[in-house]
Amino acid sequence: MKTIFNNFGLLMVFFIFSNGYSLEISHTYDLEAVSTILIKKKKWTGSWDFLVKDVPLEYSSGILHVSKKKRVYSVELEMPGGKLPADNVKVDKNKLTFSVDIEGSSVDVSLIMDGDSFNGETYTPDGTFMLVGNRRI
């Protein structure tokens, strides 16, 4: 039984790390004790719910989709009025920046990820607005 658990544990650790998760484990091989496993996604890829404060309702919430093909990231904003592709997407560790065209104006976005949430700002011709979000499960 212990050998099966050890092999399964190694397989799970490989799967978790190969998918970009960090792993924090306490009491890993004490089968009698309660184990605590905390898994946090460390990559930007995936979908995020977001809220923007003090903007028109149609731009105040939506879903941020981040994908990566080879070494190139792409971002798409999904809002009630439709989907908007982003330009100039850059990822530097926990920072994501991009631009999106909204009603003919370029809006720059800068986000900082903290685990499964982020906060940041949008820079528009009408001013700077706060943005927060959480990873979708």
Rosetta silent file (secondary structure, phi, psi, omega in degrees, C-alpha in Angstrom):
SEQUENCE: MKTIFNNFGLLMVFFIFSNGYSLEISHTYDLEAVSTILIKKKKWTGSWDFLVKDVPLEYSSGILHVSKKKRVYSVELEMPGGKLPADNVKVDKNKLTFSVDIEGSSVDVSLIMDGDSFNGETYTPDGTFMLVGNRRI
SCORE:     score description
SCORE:     0.000 S_00000001
   1 L     0.000  -43.341 -178.546    0.000    0.000    0.000 S_00000001
   2 H   -65.908  -36.513  177.944    2.778    2.447    0.891 S_00000001
   3 H   -64.836  -41.627  177.864    4.586    1.736   -2.430 S_00000001
   4 H   -61.837  -44.045  179.226    1.405    2.460   -4.398 S_00000001
   5 H   -62.354  -43.398 -179.997    0.953    5.723   -2.476 S_00000001
   6 H   -61.699  -45.725  179.018    4.580    6.736   -3.109 S_00000001
   7 H   -64.525  -42.348  178.430    4.282    6.057   -6.865 S_00000001
   8 H   -63.961  -40.426  178.647    0.939    7.850   -7.044 S_00000001
   9 H   -61.447  -42.731  178.318    2.413   10.765   -5.079 S_00000001
  10 H   -65.451  -40.254  177.435    5.306   11.087   -7.524 S_00000001
  11 H   -62.681  -43.689  179.637    2.905   10.970  -10.468 S_00000001
  12 H   -65.613  -41.291  179.051    0.721   13.666   -8.884 S_00000001
  13 H   -63.249  -42.242  177.466    3.711   15.905   -8.134 S_00000001
  14 H   -60.994  -46.564 -179.498    4.881   15.560  -11.767 S_00000001
  15 H   -61.219  -45.061 -178.218    1.385   16.391  -13.050 S_00000001
  16 H   -63.245  -49.163 -178.174    1.024   19.381  -10.767 S_00000001
  17 H   -68.960  -33.546 -179.965    4.412   20.899  -11.620 S_00000001
  18 H   -70.961  -15.686  177.717    4.047   20.207  -15.351 S_00000001
  19 L  -102.052   11.504  173.115    0.820   22.242  -15.305 S_00000001
  20 L    84.929   18.224  178.610    2.392   25.284  -13.650 S_00000001
  21 E   -94.607  148.818  168.784    1.214   24.780  -10.100 S_00000001
  22 E   -97.297  155.652 -174.266    3.313   25.272   -7.012 S_00000001
  23 E  -131.009  128.966  175.147    2.905   22.701   -4.299 S_00000001
  24 E  -123.196  120.370 -175.608    3.110   23.104   -0.548 S_00000001
  25 E  -128.042  139.460  170.043    2.784   19.880    1.457 S_00000001
  26 E  -125.346  145.779 -178.032    3.000   19.089    5.141 S_00000001
  27 L    57.136   51.767 -170.827    3.013   15.545    6.593 S_00000001
  28 L   -65.922  -42.268 -174.398    3.426   14.090    3.102 S_00000001
  29 L  -113.645   12.924  175.296    4.058   10.415    3.837 S_00000001
  30 L   -89.174   95.708 -174.782    2.503   10.014    7.285 S_00000001
  31 L   -65.942  -19.836  179.184   -0.594    8.053    6.291 S_00000001
  32 L   -80.998  -26.652 -176.367   -2.013    8.305    9.821 S_00000001
  33 L   -89.490  160.229  175.987   -1.846   12.113    9.933 S_00000001
  34 L   -80.239  127.712 -179.451   -4.051   14.545    8.103 S_00000001
  35 L   -93.714  145.639  176.594   -2.218   15.940    5.091 S_00000001
  36 E  -118.593  122.243  179.042   -2.532   19.509    3.978 S_00000001
  37 E  -123.762  122.785  176.603   -1.989   20.294    0.332 S_00000001
  38 E  -114.221  122.420 -179.040   -2.192   23.845   -0.950 S_00000001
  39 E  -117.280  126.872  178.506   -2.044   24.274   -4.695 S_00000001
  40 E  -125.854  130.192  176.300   -1.696   27.703   -6.266 S_00000001
  41 E   -75.010  130.384 -176.814   -1.600   28.365   -9.962 S_00000001
  42 L  -108.099    1.907 -177.820    1.412   30.533  -10.781 S_00000001
  43 L  -107.409  155.984  178.750    0.804   31.218  -14.454 S_00000001
  44 L   -76.035  -22.802 -175.058   -1.348   33.852  -16.116 S_00000001
  45 L   -60.045  139.567 -179.044   -2.882   31.379  -18.563 S_00000001
  46 E   128.843 -167.297 -178.481   -6.557   30.700  -17.987 S_00000001
  47 E  -115.170  142.019 -175.199   -9.700   32.723  -17.419 S_00000001
  48 E  -132.517  131.398  170.208  -10.187   35.453  -14.829 S_00000001
  49 E   -78.890  139.756  179.460  -13.330   37.281  -13.685 S_00000001
  50 E  -136.901  157.218  175.369  -12.678   41.003  -13.405 S_00000001
  51 E  -132.751  137.567  176.110  -14.313   44.203  -12.127 S_00000001
  52 E  -118.946  131.316 -176.960  -13.433   47.782  -13.060 S_00000001
  53 L   -87.721  145.046  171.327  -14.508   50.601  -10.757 S_00000001
  54 L    62.170   35.429  175.768  -16.155   53.870  -11.851 S_00000001
  55 L  -123.624  165.643  176.767  -16.642   53.028  -15.534 S_00000001
  56 L   -55.083  146.676 -174.746  -19.821   52.606  -17.636 S_00000001
  57 H   -50.490  -40.795 -176.560  -21.743   49.430  -16.774 S_00000001
  58 H   -67.177  -14.428  178.548  -20.960   47.688  -20.082 S_00000001
  59 H  -113.646    4.830 -171.796  -17.219   47.870  -19.281 S_00000001
  60 L   -82.966  -15.429  179.463  -17.371   47.286  -15.519 S_00000001
  61 E  -154.827  161.731  178.770  -17.093   43.479  -15.499 S_00000001
  62 E   169.209 -160.905 -179.721  -16.233   40.535  -17.665 S_00000001
  63 E  -124.452  130.436  175.964  -13.852   37.674  -18.231 S_00000001
  64 E   -99.248  117.922  178.594  -10.169   38.035  -19.083 S_00000001
  65 E  -104.255  123.309  178.927   -8.934   35.087  -21.172 S_00000001
  66 E  -119.042  125.528  177.481   -5.155   34.597  -21.274 S_00000001
  67 E  -130.021  164.433 -178.829   -3.610   31.951  -23.498 S_00000001
  68 E  -141.444  125.308  174.012   -0.096   31.059  -24.571 S_00000001
  69 E  -119.688  121.496 -171.818    1.054   29.357  -27.758 S_00000001
  70 L    57.260 -113.221 -179.464    4.727   28.511  -27.772 S_00000001
  71 L  -114.564   15.968 -175.701    6.188   31.638  -26.126 S_00000001
  72 E  -111.748  123.890  178.007    3.548   34.130  -27.251 S_00000001
  73 E   -89.947  148.043  171.299    0.746   35.267  -24.935 S_00000001
  74 E  -134.502  150.716 -177.787   -2.627   36.475  -26.155 S_00000001
  75 E  -131.094  140.338  174.128   -5.431   38.188  -24.239 S_00000001
  76 E  -136.539  132.227  175.851   -9.116   38.552  -24.986 S_00000001
  77 E   -97.513  127.855  176.887  -11.650   40.485  -22.918 S_00000001
  78 E  -110.600  116.086 -178.386  -15.161   39.043  -22.844 S_00000001
  79 E  -128.364  169.896 -178.650  -17.798   41.578  -21.772 S_00000001
  80 L   -53.274  -32.187 -179.255  -21.578   41.806  -22.136 S_00000001
  81 L   -83.200   -5.541 -179.934  -21.153   43.740  -25.419 S_00000001
  82 E   137.649 -169.051 -177.884  -18.821   41.177  -26.991 S_00000001
  83 E  -107.315  140.684  178.966  -15.204   40.072  -27.118 S_00000001
  84 E  -124.545  121.580  175.911  -12.218   42.386  -27.560 S_00000001
  85 E   -78.038  148.332  179.692   -8.759   41.109  -28.561 S_00000001
  86 E  -101.481  156.027  176.304   -5.764   42.759  -26.895 S_00000001
  87 E  -117.710  167.837  174.188   -2.538   44.026  -28.464 S_00000001
  88 E    52.345   42.684 -178.409    0.992   44.476  -27.113 S_00000001
  89 E   -74.561  127.244  178.439    0.587   41.630  -24.605 S_00000001
  90 E  -136.251  136.697  176.219    3.587   41.285  -22.299 S_00000001
  91 E  -122.206  128.770  175.072    4.148   39.003  -19.311 S_00000001
  92 E  -134.660   95.113 -176.294    6.987   39.535  -16.871 S_00000001
  93 L    58.241 -109.921 -176.619    6.689   37.093  -13.970 S_00000001
  94 L   -97.285   11.286 -179.491    3.568   38.216  -12.079 S_00000001
  95 E  -110.254  132.162  177.432    2.946   41.320  -14.217 S_00000001
  96 E  -123.476  127.513  175.416    0.674   41.341  -17.285 S_00000001
  97 E  -128.438  148.084  177.195    0.313   44.377  -19.537 S_00000001
  98 E  -164.849  169.589  175.689   -1.685   44.850  -22.721 S_00000001
  99 E  -123.202  148.557  177.369   -3.672   47.365  -24.752 S_00000001
 100 E  -140.385  143.382 -179.585   -7.229   47.075  -25.991 S_00000001
 101 E   -91.406  117.490  178.737   -9.217   49.285  -28.365 S_00000001
 102 E  -123.250  115.828  179.435  -12.494   50.479  -26.802 S_00000001
 103 L    52.368   42.207  176.585  -14.713   52.763  -28.867 S_00000001
 104 L    83.045   -1.505  178.512  -11.780   53.942  -30.969 S_00000001
 105 E  -113.541  140.642  176.933   -9.516   54.742  -28.011 S_00000001
 106 E   -80.076  129.102  177.783   -6.535   52.722  -26.869 S_00000001
 107 E  -115.886  120.429  177.950   -6.811   51.576  -23.255 S_00000001
 108 E   -92.191  139.655 -177.698   -3.627   50.358  -21.569 S_00000001
 109 E  -126.826  135.441  177.223   -3.958   47.774  -18.807 S_00000001
 110 E  -131.753  122.192 -175.379   -1.371   46.812  -16.185 S_00000001
 111 E  -125.620  145.650  174.330   -2.055   43.909  -13.787 S_00000001
 112 E  -121.110  123.175 -179.503   -0.146   42.315  -10.917 S_00000001
 113 E   -87.528  138.504  173.764   -0.998   38.704  -10.008 S_00000001
 114 E  -133.355   92.214 -176.974   -1.021   37.529   -6.384 S_00000001
 115 L    69.183 -119.169 -178.918   -1.843   33.806   -6.336 S_00000001
 116 L  -103.053   25.277  176.000   -5.313   33.376   -7.806 S_00000001
 117 E  -141.342  166.168  176.003   -6.193   37.071   -7.850 S_00000001
 118 E  -146.000  162.292  169.939   -4.898   40.251   -9.434 S_00000001
 119 E  -142.780  159.988 -178.592   -5.217   43.998   -9.152 S_00000001
 120 E   179.236 -161.630 -177.051   -4.173   46.757  -11.459 S_00000001
 121 E  -138.850  150.709  170.504   -5.112   49.837  -13.398 S_00000001
 122 E  -111.692  136.642 -178.778   -6.545   50.801  -16.754 S_00000001
 123 E  -112.338  110.483 -175.315   -5.223   53.958  -18.381 S_00000001
 124 E  -121.846  167.512  174.096   -7.829   55.621  -20.606 S_00000001
 125 L   -61.936  -21.814  179.804   -8.318   59.061  -22.178 S_00000001
 126 L   -90.824   -0.918  179.047  -10.947   59.620  -19.421 S_00000001
 127 E   130.686 -172.853 -179.430   -8.531   58.804  -16.574 S_00000001
 128 E  -104.585  134.655 -177.212   -7.103   55.909  -14.606 S_00000001
 129 E  -128.278  142.619 -179.652   -9.419   53.238  -13.179 S_00000001
 130 E   -77.832  144.795 -178.119   -8.802   50.440  -10.670 S_00000001
 131 E  -134.725  134.129  175.789   -9.215   46.834  -11.792 S_00000001
 132 E  -132.744  156.132  179.664   -9.445   43.654   -9.668 S_00000001
 133 E  -162.041  165.300  178.589   -9.964   40.021  -10.594 S_00000001
 134 E  -137.144  145.216  177.714   -9.965   36.387   -9.545 S_00000001
 135 E   -63.585  137.583  175.444   -9.082   33.184  -11.384 S_00000001
 136 L   -78.649  141.014  179.676  -12.110   31.237  -12.608 S_00000001
 137 L  -104.873    0.000    0.000  -12.364   27.703  -11.285 S_00000001
